[in-house]
PDB file of C-alpha atoms in Angstrom:
ATOM      1  CA  UNK A 153     -15.433  15.341   1.848  1.00 79.00           C
ATOM      2  CA  UNK A 154     -12.392  13.497   3.307  1.00 80.00           C
ATOM      3  CA  UNK A 155     -12.950  11.092   5.142  1.00 85.00           C
ATOM      4  CA  UNK A 156     -11.335   8.393   7.227  1.00 86.00           C
ATOM      5  CA  UNK A 157     -11.270   4.774   8.799  1.00 87.00           C
ATOM      6  CA  UNK A 158      -9.327   2.914  10.478  1.00 86.00           C
ATOM      7  CA  UNK A 159      -9.773  -0.941  12.925  1.00 91.00           C
ATOM      8  CA  UNK A 160      -7.147  -1.929  15.098  1.00 90.00           C
ATOM      9  CA  UNK A 161      -6.535  -4.633  17.144  1.00 93.00           C
ATOM     10  CA  UNK A 162      -5.067  -3.194  20.681  1.00 92.00           C
ATOM     11  CA  UNK A 163      -3.478  -5.053  23.094  1.00 93.00           C
ATOM     12  CA  UNK A 164      -5.234  -3.615  26.109  1.00 94.00           C
ATOM     13  CA  UNK A 165      -8.390  -3.276  27.086  1.00 95.00           C
ATOM     14  CA  UNK A 166     -12.091  -1.560  25.480  1.00 96.00           C
ATOM     15  CA  UNK A 167     -13.187  -0.319  28.766  1.00 96.00           C
ATOM     16  CA  UNK A 168      -8.947   0.861  29.111  1.00 95.00           C
ATOM     17  CA  UNK A 169      -9.478   1.647  25.834  1.00 95.00           C
ATOM     18  CA  UNK A 170     -13.042   4.071  25.920  1.00 97.00           C
ATOM     19  CA  UNK A 171     -11.353   6.254  29.044  1.00 96.00           C
ATOM     20  CA  UNK A 172      -8.284   6.857  27.204  1.00 95.00           C
ATOM     21  CA  UNK A 173      -9.715   8.917  24.265  1.00 96.00           C
ATOM     22  CA  UNK A 174     -12.980   9.870  26.886  1.00 97.00           C
ATOM     23  CA  UNK A 175      -9.775  11.941  28.813  1.00 96.00           C
ATOM     24  CA  UNK A 176     -10.181  14.873  25.383  1.00 96.00           C
ATOM     25  CA  UNK A 177      -8.274  17.636  27.922  1.00 96.00           C
ATOM     26  CA  UNK A 178      -5.874  14.926  27.523  1.00 95.00           C
ATOM     27  CA  UNK A 179      -5.194  15.501  24.057  1.00 95.00           C
ATOM     28  CA  UNK A 180      -3.064  18.450  23.884  1.00 95.00           C
ATOM     29  CA  UNK A 181      -0.593  15.539  24.868  1.00 94.00           C
ATOM     30  CA  UNK A 182      -0.280  13.434  22.687  1.00 92.00           C
ATOM     31  CA  UNK A 183      -2.877  13.912  19.615  1.00 90.00           C
ATOM     32  CA  UNK A 184      -1.623  15.278  16.317  1.00 85.00           C
ATOM     33  CA  UNK A 185      -1.890  18.873  15.745  1.00 85.00           C
ATOM     34  CA  UNK A 186      -3.959  19.745  18.453  1.00 90.00           C
ATOM     35  CA  UNK A 187      -2.622  23.190  20.281  1.00 94.00           C
ATOM     36  CA  UNK A 188      -5.915  22.834  23.199  1.00 96.00           C
ATOM     37  CA  UNK A 189      -8.866  21.958  24.441  1.00 96.00           C
ATOM     38  CA  UNK A 190     -11.256  22.623  26.818  1.00 97.00           C
ATOM     39  CA  UNK A 191     -14.131  21.080  28.218  1.00 98.00           C
ATOM     40  CA  UNK A 192     -17.775  24.446  27.545  1.00 97.00           C
ATOM     41  CA  UNK A 193     -20.290  22.013  29.620  1.00 98.00           C
ATOM     42  CA  UNK A 194     -20.593  18.497  30.685  1.00 97.00           C
ATOM     43  CA  UNK A 195     -23.721  16.550  30.447  1.00 97.00           C
ATOM     44  CA  UNK A 196     -24.544  14.082  33.061  1.00 95.00           C
ATOM     45  CA  UNK A 197     -27.010  11.595  31.084  1.00 94.00           C
ATOM     46  CA  UNK A 198     -29.195   7.876  32.518  1.00 88.00           C
ATOM     47  CA  UNK A 199     -27.242   5.321  31.192  1.00 91.00           C
ATOM     48  CA  UNK A 200     -24.013   6.328  32.378  1.00 91.00           C
ATOM     49  CA  UNK A 201     -23.722   8.119  29.216  1.00 97.00           C
ATOM     50  CA  UNK A 202     -21.981  11.560  29.109  1.00 98.00           C
ATOM     51  CA  UNK A 203     -22.213  14.750  27.009  1.00 98.00           C
ATOM     52  CA  UNK A 204     -19.798  17.167  26.806  1.00 98.00           C
ATOM     53  CA  UNK A 205     -19.281  20.554  24.697  1.00 98.00           C
ATOM     54  CA  UNK A 206     -15.758  21.069  23.619  1.00 98.00           C
ATOM     55  CA  UNK A 207     -13.565  23.607  21.819  1.00 97.00           C
ATOM     56  CA  UNK A 208     -10.653  21.802  20.148  1.00 95.00           C
ATOM     57  CA  UNK A 209      -7.751  23.863  19.041  1.00 94.00           C
ATOM     58  CA  UNK A 210      -5.710  22.491  16.228  1.00 87.00           C
ATOM     59  CA  UNK A 211      -3.227  24.782  14.584  1.00 84.00           C
ATOM     60  CA  UNK A 212       0.087  23.582  12.030  1.00 77.00           C
ATOM     61  CA  UNK A 213       2.837  26.845  11.031  1.00 77.00           C
ATOM     62  CA  UNK A 214       0.852  29.955  10.613  1.00 78.00           C
ATOM     63  CA  UNK A 215      -2.834  28.847  10.939  1.00 79.00           C
ATOM     64  CA  UNK A 216      -4.993  28.263  14.317  1.00 87.00           C
ATOM     65  CA  UNK A 217      -8.638  27.588  13.366  1.00 86.00           C
ATOM     66  CA  UNK A 218     -10.947  25.995  17.224  1.00 93.00           C
ATOM     67  CA  UNK A 219     -14.423  24.744  16.193  1.00 94.00           C
ATOM     68  CA  UNK A 220     -16.591  23.576  19.267  1.00 96.00           C
ATOM     69  CA  UNK A 221     -18.609  19.952  19.356  1.00 96.00           C
ATOM     70  CA  UNK A 222     -20.807  17.698  20.364  1.00 97.00           C
ATOM     71  CA  UNK A 223     -19.073  14.102  22.242  1.00 98.00           C
ATOM     72  CA  UNK A 224     -20.862  12.102  23.720  1.00 98.00           C
ATOM     73  CA  UNK A 225     -19.501   8.995  26.031  1.00 98.00           C
ATOM     74  CA  UNK A 226     -21.957   6.527  25.970  1.00 98.00           C
ATOM     75  CA  UNK A 227     -20.110   4.592  28.040  1.00 96.00           C
ATOM     76  CA  UNK A 228     -22.458   1.947  28.323  1.00 96.00           C
ATOM     77  CA  UNK A 229     -21.989   0.963  24.554  1.00 97.00           C
ATOM     78  CA  UNK A 230     -18.524   1.766  24.506  1.00 98.00           C
ATOM     79  CA  UNK A 231     -19.184   4.060  21.248  1.00 98.00           C
ATOM     80  CA  UNK A 232     -17.849   7.945  21.159  1.00 98.00           C
ATOM     81  CA  UNK A 233     -20.008   9.988  19.038  1.00 97.00           C
ATOM     82  CA  UNK A 234     -17.848  13.632  18.058  1.00 96.00           C
ATOM     83  CA  UNK A 235     -20.622  16.048  16.536  1.00 96.00           C
ATOM     84  CA  UNK A 236     -19.614  19.392  14.587  1.00 94.00           C
ATOM     85  CA  UNK A 237     -21.838  23.047  17.016  1.00 96.00           C
ATOM     86  CA  UNK A 238     -19.029  25.930  15.167  1.00 95.00           C
ATOM     87  CA  UNK A 239     -15.861  26.904  13.203  1.00 91.00           C
ATOM     88  CA  UNK A 240     -14.320  26.184   9.819  1.00 88.00           C
ATOM     89  CA  UNK A 241     -15.825  23.205   8.929  1.00 89.00           C
ATOM     90  CA  UNK A 242     -19.467  22.673   7.249  1.00 90.00           C
ATOM     91  CA  UNK A 243     -19.242  19.203   8.264  1.00 91.00           C
ATOM     92  CA  UNK A 244     -17.782  16.622  10.584  1.00 90.00           C
ATOM     93  CA  UNK A 245     -18.106  13.338  12.001  1.00 92.00           C
ATOM     94  CA  UNK A 246     -15.771  11.101  14.207  1.00 93.00           C
ATOM     95  CA  UNK A 247     -17.269   7.643  16.010  1.00 96.00           C
ATOM     96  CA  UNK A 248     -15.230   5.438  17.788  1.00 96.00           C
ATOM     97  CA  UNK A 249     -16.074   1.872  19.262  1.00 97.00           C
ATOM     98  CA  UNK A 250     -14.393  -0.264  21.049  1.00 97.00           C
ATOM     99  CA  UNK A 251     -14.648  -4.301  21.235  1.00 97.00           C
ATOM    100  CA  UNK A 252     -13.612  -6.678  23.464  1.00 96.00           C
ATOM    101  CA  UNK A 253     -11.571  -9.220  21.448  1.00 95.00           C
ATOM    102  CA  UNK A 254     -10.168 -11.060  24.476  1.00 89.00           C
ATOM    103  CA  UNK A 255      -9.007 -10.869  27.869  1.00 87.00           C
ATOM    104  CA  UNK A 256      -6.608  -6.867  27.960  1.00 90.00           C
ATOM    105  CA  UNK A 257      -7.230  -7.126  23.855  1.00 94.00           C
ATOM    106  CA  UNK A 258      -9.549  -5.120  22.349  1.00 96.00           C
ATOM    107  CA  UNK A 259     -10.598  -4.119  18.638  1.00 96.00           C
ATOM    108  CA  UNK A 260     -10.448  -0.252  18.229  1.00 94.00           C
ATOM    109  CA  UNK A 261     -12.361   1.221  15.403  1.00 94.00           C
ATOM    110  CA  UNK A 262     -12.151   4.771  14.783  1.00 91.00           C
ATOM    111  CA  UNK A 263     -14.176   6.896  11.777  1.00 92.00           C
ATOM    112  CA  UNK A 264     -13.904  11.036  10.367  1.00 89.00           C
ATOM    113  CA  UNK A 265     -15.613  12.554   7.323  1.00 90.00           C
ATOM    114  CA  UNK A 266     -14.852  16.424   7.064  1.00 87.00           C
ATOM    115  CA  UNK A 267     -15.337  19.391   4.947  1.00 88.00           C
ATOM    116  CA  UNK A 268     -13.825  22.140   5.617  1.00 86.00           C
ATOM    117  CA  UNK A 269     -16.023  25.535   5.201  1.00 86.00           C
ATOM    118  CA  UNK A 270     -13.490  27.767   3.536  1.00 83.00           C
ATOM    119  CA  UNK A 271     -12.089  25.883  -0.076  1.00 83.00           C
ATOM    120  CA  UNK A 272      -8.098  28.105   0.287  1.00 78.00           C
ATOM    121  CA  UNK A 273      -8.395  26.565   4.640  1.00 74.00           C
ATOM    122  CA  UNK A 274      -9.437  22.815   2.323  1.00 75.00           C
ATOM    123  CA  UNK A 275      -6.418  23.494   0.098  1.00 75.00           C
ATOM    124  CA  UNK A 276      -4.107  24.271   2.540  1.00 69.00           C
ATOM    125  CA  UNK A 277      -4.456  21.953   6.270  1.00 71.00           C
ATOM    126  CA  UNK A 278      -6.784  19.226   4.059  1.00 68.00           C
ATOM    127  CA  UNK A 279      -3.534  17.196   3.455  1.00 70.00           C
ATOM    128  CA  UNK A 280      -2.417  17.709   7.233  1.00 72.00           C
ATOM    129  CA  UNK A 281      -5.164  16.657   8.732  1.00 72.00           C
ATOM    130  CA  UNK A 282      -5.219  13.601   5.991  1.00 71.00           C
ATOM    131  CA  UNK A 283      -1.960  12.953   7.377  1.00 72.00           C
ATOM    132  CA  UNK A 284      -3.241  13.668  11.128  1.00 73.00           C
ATOM    133  CA  UNK A 285      -5.588  11.457  11.050  1.00 73.00           C
ATOM    134  CA  UNK A 286      -3.910   8.777   9.609  1.00 71.00           C
ATOM    135  CA  UNK A 287      -1.453   9.528  13.174  1.00 75.00           C
ATOM    136  CA  UNK A 288      -4.895   9.467  15.391  1.00 77.00           C
ATOM    137  CA  UNK A 289      -4.703   5.550  15.907  1.00 76.00           C
ATOM    138  CA  UNK A 290      -1.110   4.834  16.545  1.00 82.00           C
ATOM    139  CA  UNK A 291      -0.550   7.989  18.455  1.00 88.00           C
ATOM    140  CA  UNK A 292      -3.898   6.994  20.897  1.00 89.00           C
ATOM    141  CA  UNK A 293      -1.762   2.923  20.463  1.00 88.00           C
ATOM    142  CA  UNK A 294       1.404   4.645  22.346  1.00 90.00           C
ATOM    143  CA  UNK A 295      -0.383   6.674  24.380  1.00 92.00           C
ATOM    144  CA  UNK A 296      -2.715   3.454  26.483  1.00 92.00           C
ATOM    145  CA  UNK A 297       0.445   1.483  25.823  1.00 91.00           C
ATOM    146  CA  UNK A 298       2.475   4.796  28.403  1.00 92.00           C
ATOM    147  CA  UNK A 299      -0.960   4.221  30.488  1.00 92.00           C
ATOM    148  CA  UNK A 300      -1.382   1.333  30.856  1.00 88.00           C
ATOM    149  CA  UNK A 301       1.882  -0.529  29.752  1.00 78.00           C
ATOM    150  CA  UNK A 302       2.038  -2.674  27.171  1.00 64.00           C
ATOM    151  CA  UNK A 303       1.182  -6.835  28.188  1.00 51.00           C
ATOM    152  CA  UNK A 304       4.664  -9.150  28.244  1.00 48.00           C
ATOM    153  CA  UNK A 305       3.917 -10.982  24.884  1.00 45.00           C
TER     154      UNK A 305
END
């Protein structure tokens, strides 16, 4: 099963980076392959945790696929967990963690593991997904630089 993980030191606060990644409805503006994202359900849980059910449409050339996932936004722990519900995968797991490394500096950990239900789709989209996931951390960092402005220094 393909998987990818990255850990990057970012010149923005952990809370700012959490908020940026948690703003899933903006993904079509800057996330590689993401063409559409619709939040179908939003559940406010105790202790500042929010659970979303969302449909994300990814596209590359003539291939277009939509999948549904449960996204747990755990702000107190600065963690985001994405659990696959339905679509073209047999498995999809995605985790983000944000750790403060000083004032306006944090370490961002990203992990994703996935497997397509269809071997053919896996062959068509697999290499593209690998390339896209390698660019995810950079896409979010560039977005943070635009929104929060890169600190001088």
